[in-house]
XYZ file of C-alpha atoms in Angstrom:
413
model
C -61.418 -14.415 -41.606
C -57.895 -15.833 -41.492
C -59.112 -19.332 -40.618
C -58.731 -20.755 -44.165
C -55.125 -19.551 -44.317
C -54.281 -21.108 -40.948
C -55.756 -24.354 -42.182
C -53.566 -24.261 -45.287
C -50.403 -23.654 -43.254
C -51.128 -26.729 -41.129
C -49.931 -28.770 -44.102
C -46.676 -30.420 -42.907
C -43.385 -28.608 -43.624
C -45.036 -25.789 -45.526
C -44.230 -23.105 -42.942
C -40.487 -23.380 -43.545
C -41.093 -23.678 -47.284
C -42.999 -20.382 -47.273
C -40.317 -18.645 -45.215
C -37.537 -19.633 -47.609
C -39.772 -18.808 -50.568
C -40.426 -15.340 -49.149
C -36.697 -14.673 -48.888
C -36.133 -15.944 -52.413
C -38.777 -13.844 -54.127
C -38.492 -10.624 -52.127
C -35.855 -9.454 -54.646
C -38.401 -9.674 -57.477
C -39.750 -6.330 -56.284
C -36.246 -4.926 -55.763
C -34.233 -5.762 -58.864
C -36.066 -3.581 -61.383
C -36.261 -0.489 -59.201
C -32.746 -1.073 -57.876
C -31.314 -1.214 -61.385
C -33.067 2.063 -62.269
C -31.612 3.781 -59.196
C -28.175 2.355 -59.958
C -28.107 3.399 -63.614
C -29.586 6.850 -63.102
C -27.155 7.540 -60.256
C -24.044 6.209 -61.990
C -24.541 7.808 -65.395
C -24.733 11.598 -64.991
C -27.363 13.158 -67.202
C -28.981 9.812 -67.946
C -32.759 9.630 -68.135
C -35.368 7.349 -66.693
C -35.637 6.032 -70.238
C -32.151 4.498 -69.984
C -32.736 3.041 -66.532
C -36.134 1.701 -67.555
C -34.770 0.184 -70.757
C -31.986 -1.621 -68.932
C -34.498 -3.008 -66.423
C -36.757 -3.965 -69.327
C -34.017 -6.023 -70.998
C -33.714 -8.124 -67.863
C -37.468 -8.601 -67.687
C -37.678 -9.619 -71.348
C -34.976 -12.221 -70.733
C -37.041 -13.514 -67.809
C -40.056 -13.815 -70.079
C -38.153 -15.823 -72.694
C -36.354 -18.229 -70.374
C -38.959 -18.532 -67.602
C -41.180 -21.083 -69.392
C -38.097 -23.105 -70.303
C -37.104 -23.258 -66.646
C -40.675 -24.246 -65.736
C -40.697 -27.105 -68.250
C -37.299 -28.308 -67.022
C -38.590 -28.239 -63.429
C -41.611 -30.349 -64.440
C -39.335 -32.888 -66.080
C -36.248 -33.047 -63.833
C -37.411 -31.587 -60.523
C -37.142 -28.142 -58.992
C -33.921 -28.749 -57.062
C -31.931 -29.844 -60.104
C -33.053 -26.719 -61.931
C -32.691 -24.204 -59.095
C -29.031 -24.833 -58.273
C -27.518 -24.053 -61.720
C -30.024 -21.228 -62.204
C -28.905 -19.590 -58.961
C -25.256 -19.764 -60.057
C -26.015 -18.141 -63.406
C -28.209 -15.479 -61.832
C -25.593 -14.567 -59.235
C -22.932 -14.266 -61.922
C -25.126 -12.025 -64.078
C -26.109 -9.787 -61.166
C -22.491 -9.352 -60.103
C -21.501 -8.554 -63.679
C -24.240 -5.916 -63.891
C -23.251 -4.168 -60.668
C -19.573 -4.078 -61.634
C -20.382 -2.834 -65.139
C -22.505 0.050 -63.866
C -19.952 1.052 -61.253
C -17.259 1.175 -63.908
C -19.417 3.187 -66.363
C -19.310 0.442 -68.966
C -20.890 0.983 -72.388
C -24.643 0.548 -72.401
C -24.474 -2.689 -74.417
C -22.525 -4.279 -71.559
C -25.302 -3.280 -69.176
C -27.839 -4.886 -71.487
C -25.887 -8.153 -71.673
C -25.459 -8.351 -67.901
C -29.108 -7.467 -67.287
C -30.176 -10.164 -69.757
C -28.113 -12.834 -67.974
C -29.379 -11.868 -64.529
C -32.974 -11.490 -65.705
C -33.022 -14.668 -67.757
C -31.899 -16.802 -64.836
C -33.663 -15.127 -61.937
C -35.058 -18.072 -59.926
C -38.809 -18.574 -60.607
C -39.556 -19.041 -56.915
C -43.183 -17.882 -57.053
C -44.153 -20.326 -59.808
C -42.352 -23.176 -58.063
C -44.166 -22.489 -54.795
C -47.526 -22.543 -56.566
C -46.566 -25.844 -58.194
C -45.675 -27.237 -54.754
C -49.068 -26.266 -53.365
C -50.790 -27.815 -56.387
C -48.937 -31.047 -55.634
C -49.500 -31.001 -51.860
C -53.198 -30.049 -51.985
C -54.252 -31.682 -55.225
C -58.003 -32.268 -55.192
C -58.458 -30.320 -51.958
C -60.797 -27.360 -51.529
C -57.898 -25.666 -49.708
C -55.866 -25.298 -52.905
C -57.477 -22.042 -54.125
C -56.896 -20.563 -50.660
C -53.232 -21.581 -50.868
C -52.925 -19.915 -54.274
C -54.594 -16.792 -52.862
C -52.106 -16.837 -49.995
C -49.236 -16.967 -52.479
C -50.514 -13.819 -54.170
C -50.887 -12.093 -50.800
C -47.320 -12.983 -49.850
C -46.093 -11.639 -53.175
C -47.882 -8.389 -52.400
C -46.091 -8.301 -49.049
C -42.867 -8.597 -51.018
C -43.971 -5.609 -53.084
C -44.525 -3.664 -49.867
C -41.168 -4.404 -48.276
C -38.973 -4.738 -51.375
C -39.351 -1.253 -52.914
C -39.040 0.446 -49.545
C -35.911 -1.549 -48.735
C -34.193 -1.043 -52.098
C -35.096 2.665 -52.136
C -33.599 3.131 -48.680
C -30.451 1.169 -49.512
C -29.963 2.843 -52.907
C -30.603 6.443 -51.880
C -29.189 6.674 -48.357
C -26.319 4.234 -48.469
C -23.744 3.039 -50.977
C -25.399 3.202 -54.424
C -24.946 -0.502 -55.421
C -26.125 -1.737 -52.016
C -29.745 -2.102 -53.093
C -28.935 -4.378 -56.019
C -26.332 -6.290 -54.010
C -28.780 -7.086 -51.216
C -31.474 -8.047 -53.733
C -29.171 -10.497 -55.509
C -27.959 -11.953 -52.223
C -31.487 -12.583 -50.963
C -32.448 -14.270 -54.228
C -29.495 -16.620 -54.050
C -29.888 -17.502 -50.367
C -33.664 -17.947 -50.508
C -33.546 -20.079 -53.646
C -30.850 -22.376 -52.268
C -32.804 -22.831 -49.032
C -35.985 -23.579 -50.976
C -34.133 -26.153 -53.069
C -33.201 -27.908 -49.825
C -36.888 -28.486 -49.008
C -37.232 -31.743 -50.907
C -40.167 -33.019 -48.801
C -42.562 -30.524 -50.398
C -41.111 -30.709 -53.905
C -43.278 -32.321 -56.594
C -41.529 -35.481 -57.803
C -40.091 -34.989 -61.287
C -42.162 -36.544 -64.030
C -44.896 -37.640 -61.586
C -47.257 -37.464 -64.530
C -44.958 -38.029 -67.453
C -45.726 -35.765 -70.364
C -45.969 -37.923 -73.497
C -43.277 -37.278 -76.035
C -44.340 -34.633 -78.505
C -46.943 -33.097 -76.171
C -47.434 -29.481 -77.047
C -46.739 -26.659 -74.643
C -49.765 -25.578 -72.572
C -49.384 -22.102 -74.043
C -51.401 -23.433 -76.998
C -54.453 -23.697 -74.736
C -56.646 -20.695 -75.671
C -57.529 -19.986 -72.053
C -53.886 -19.855 -71.014
C -53.187 -17.499 -73.905
C -55.813 -15.138 -72.487
C -54.368 -15.485 -68.991
C -50.963 -14.623 -70.412
C -52.461 -11.436 -71.861
C -53.795 -10.685 -68.383
C -50.344 -11.363 -66.892
C -48.764 -9.088 -69.483
C -51.206 -6.291 -68.620
C -50.674 -6.675 -64.883
C -46.931 -6.528 -65.466
C -47.387 -3.332 -67.480
C -49.414 -1.860 -64.616
C -46.835 -2.849 -61.998
C -43.862 -1.745 -64.117
C -45.517 1.574 -64.907
C -46.407 2.326 -61.303
C -42.987 1.244 -60.036
C -41.083 3.594 -62.326
C -43.555 6.477 -62.636
C -44.172 6.721 -58.897
C -40.413 7.056 -58.437
C -40.282 9.826 -61.054
C -43.441 11.444 -59.667
C -41.992 11.623 -56.158
C -38.829 13.223 -57.506
C -40.703 15.819 -59.578
C -42.723 16.721 -56.493
C -39.513 17.248 -54.533
C -40.060 14.194 -52.313
C -37.726 11.509 -53.656
C -37.799 9.754 -50.299
C -41.540 9.115 -50.823
C -40.987 6.808 -53.813
C -40.878 3.690 -51.686
C -43.910 4.815 -49.688
C -45.970 5.357 -52.848
C -45.026 1.953 -54.228
C -45.782 0.389 -50.848
C -49.242 2.037 -50.914
C -50.013 0.128 -54.116
C -48.865 -3.118 -52.529
C -50.708 -2.492 -49.258
C -53.997 -1.957 -51.068
C -53.364 -5.069 -53.110
C -52.337 -7.213 -50.149
C -55.325 -6.267 -47.998
C -57.677 -6.913 -50.907
C -55.998 -10.270 -51.538
C -56.413 -11.380 -47.920
C -60.105 -10.537 -47.959
C -60.643 -11.905 -51.464
C -59.508 -15.405 -50.527
C -62.065 -15.689 -47.715
C -65.264 -14.459 -49.386
C -67.988 -16.778 -50.668
C -68.147 -15.416 -54.216
C -71.221 -16.061 -56.343
C -69.903 -14.586 -59.599
C -68.054 -17.128 -61.802
C -64.292 -16.886 -62.062
C -64.060 -15.644 -65.633
C -66.677 -12.935 -65.077
C -64.866 -11.848 -61.912
C -61.646 -11.487 -63.885
C -63.284 -9.241 -66.472
C -64.922 -7.083 -63.805
C -61.672 -6.699 -61.887
C -59.792 -5.503 -64.968
C -62.596 -3.052 -65.747
C -62.440 -1.705 -62.184
C -58.661 -1.361 -62.390
C -58.976 0.658 -65.595
C -61.349 3.126 -63.944
C -59.249 3.309 -60.756
C -56.123 4.408 -62.648
C -57.789 7.438 -64.282
C -57.337 9.890 -61.341
C -53.560 9.302 -61.331
C -53.364 11.208 -64.615
C -54.121 14.515 -62.870
C -53.376 14.199 -59.121
C -50.889 16.958 -58.079
C -50.237 15.978 -54.437
C -48.000 13.168 -53.154
C -50.206 12.148 -50.234
C -53.374 12.255 -52.314
C -51.562 10.143 -54.901
C -50.783 7.554 -52.206
C -54.513 7.223 -51.440
C -55.522 6.691 -55.055
C -52.578 4.363 -55.710
C -53.736 2.195 -52.805
C -57.195 2.171 -54.385
C -55.670 0.921 -57.634
C -53.915 -1.791 -55.681
C -57.250 -3.160 -54.457
C -57.815 -4.649 -57.921
C -54.290 -6.001 -58.459
C -54.011 -8.999 -56.122
C -57.561 -10.304 -56.757
C -56.841 -10.187 -60.490
C -53.690 -12.262 -60.055
C -55.386 -14.668 -57.637
C -58.228 -15.252 -60.086
C -55.827 -15.724 -62.997
C -53.700 -18.337 -61.229
C -56.808 -20.149 -59.967
C -58.193 -20.427 -63.500
C -54.763 -21.578 -64.707
C -54.765 -24.417 -62.182
C -58.120 -25.539 -63.603
C -57.440 -25.394 -67.336
C -53.802 -26.578 -67.522
C -53.030 -30.339 -67.325
C -51.607 -31.413 -63.981
C -48.353 -32.665 -65.483
C -47.642 -29.193 -66.883
C -48.407 -27.189 -63.747
C -44.934 -25.646 -63.364
C -44.903 -24.534 -66.968
C -48.454 -23.173 -66.861
C -47.810 -21.024 -63.806
C -44.446 -19.975 -65.179
C -46.014 -18.758 -68.426
C -48.203 -16.340 -66.507
C -45.327 -15.343 -64.244
C -43.007 -14.659 -67.127
C -45.656 -12.675 -68.977
C -45.945 -10.553 -65.862
C -42.186 -10.059 -66.058
C -42.435 -9.186 -69.739
C -45.214 -6.750 -68.915
C -43.026 -5.124 -66.298
C -40.403 -4.699 -69.015
C -42.883 -3.133 -71.417
C -44.442 -0.953 -68.739
C -41.106 0.212 -67.376
C -39.750 1.064 -70.815
C -42.872 2.746 -72.187
C -43.628 4.700 -69.031
C -39.985 5.783 -68.771
C -40.142 7.211 -72.284
C -43.525 8.812 -71.554
C -42.150 10.370 -68.377
C -39.189 11.858 -70.249
C -41.320 13.162 -73.122
C -44.476 14.271 -71.292
C -44.858 14.091 -67.500
C -45.058 11.576 -64.697
C -48.818 12.021 -64.387
C -49.512 11.391 -68.066
C -47.201 8.359 -68.003
C -49.754 6.572 -65.805
C -51.814 6.378 -68.986
C -49.690 3.390 -70.011
C -51.246 1.398 -67.157
C -54.748 2.660 -67.930
C -54.472 1.600 -71.564
C -53.101 -1.859 -70.734
C -55.832 -2.619 -68.194
C -58.611 -1.343 -70.447
C -57.575 -3.312 -73.517
C -57.124 -6.494 -71.498
C -60.571 -6.133 -69.948
C -61.987 -6.192 -73.476
C -59.936 -9.301 -74.325
C -61.210 -11.174 -71.265
C -64.820 -10.191 -71.883
C -64.516 -11.400 -75.485
C -62.745 -14.680 -74.668
C -64.244 -15.623 -71.308
C -65.730 -18.871 -72.688
C -62.165 -20.199 -73.045
C -61.490 -19.669 -69.330
C -63.140 -22.925 -68.314
C -61.877 -26.455 -67.625
C -61.193 -28.783 -70.505
C -63.170 -31.995 -70.269
C -64.317 -31.647 -66.664
C -67.102 -29.920 -64.781
C -66.270 -27.649 -61.821
C -68.760 -27.997 -58.962
C -66.693 -27.441 -55.808
C -67.758 -25.002 -53.080
C -67.790 -21.429 -54.373
C -66.179 -20.162 -51.181
C -62.941 -21.680 -52.359
C -63.023 -20.098 -55.797
C -64.458 -22.888 -57.958
C -68.050 -21.911 -58.723
C -69.472 -22.911 -62.086
C -67.556 -20.959 -64.700
C -69.519 -18.608 -66.884
C -69.532 -19.638 -70.545
């Protein structure tokens, strides 16, 4: 079953690239939860609403600046963009940690979170752009994109557990400090891998070319990214609150890891199956399944039973992301690959912001169980959007006929 992935990793110099990329994006699953732990612990009497809102500000900043960073990477090269971005991110993260430790006014926290979030290195999008460059025209490309989603799920397994352990059993700021350090080190090491970097301007975008976000299909994929971010942000925060209300705070990382484990296993299997259903129909079905899978979380009273159903929800997460990024690679012009992937990635970040904020408020006002309804609503509405707009999720001006086992069957129109 793992044969296609081994074949992908035989591409020269990609093993080291993936290792450095893993280090650089592991903090993506740590920063939001770490900031919540830090704020809630440092401000006595503060609510999950405050911690979630602060984390949301950083995610919103990521959503606004992410596409800009992607376009700059397409034009000038990833290395020239990564280095200054890392410096700005490190400065913002340090400012945030110091501000929280010194009980600064909340507006200071928002400013620091915005700086750190706006310049968090878009490692995942850059890695996908590298694979698109290295395997352009190859039937191995969809498998490589599936592998990227699986690795991100692995980050969501290890990251929350690590930041929860560091934040709750050690020095309070340690979780955020380690997360920021990993992001800086991993991004710098990835920038050093120039052999796998797409050459800047390899397909020069004509002056005045519009952003790929104007492509209807990418707009729909951005809605999907937003919804998946809402789901992830909701589960990340609400599972933490749920574990605490059940008297098992130490289980927060385990519950979040259960979501990621289900997603990662599903992603590994998903990338190796010879699917007959077209990509756009698969996407709609996955979102529908995710909507149904989240319903039991509204009433489950037991931590261990919750872990089982959370893992079941995770089964739909990675395949949804894999399918979305695969469609993006088809419908977005090659010269705008970085920006196309970054749009989806940043909408995921924006969704995390929305999900974290809304679910935090719902947790404070109602209960942790009912707050899962934020994820249910997001997935359900997005399923309707994809069903209605699936004809736009097809290539522009070209016919897809490659082997279905690699994710490119004829798209349903």
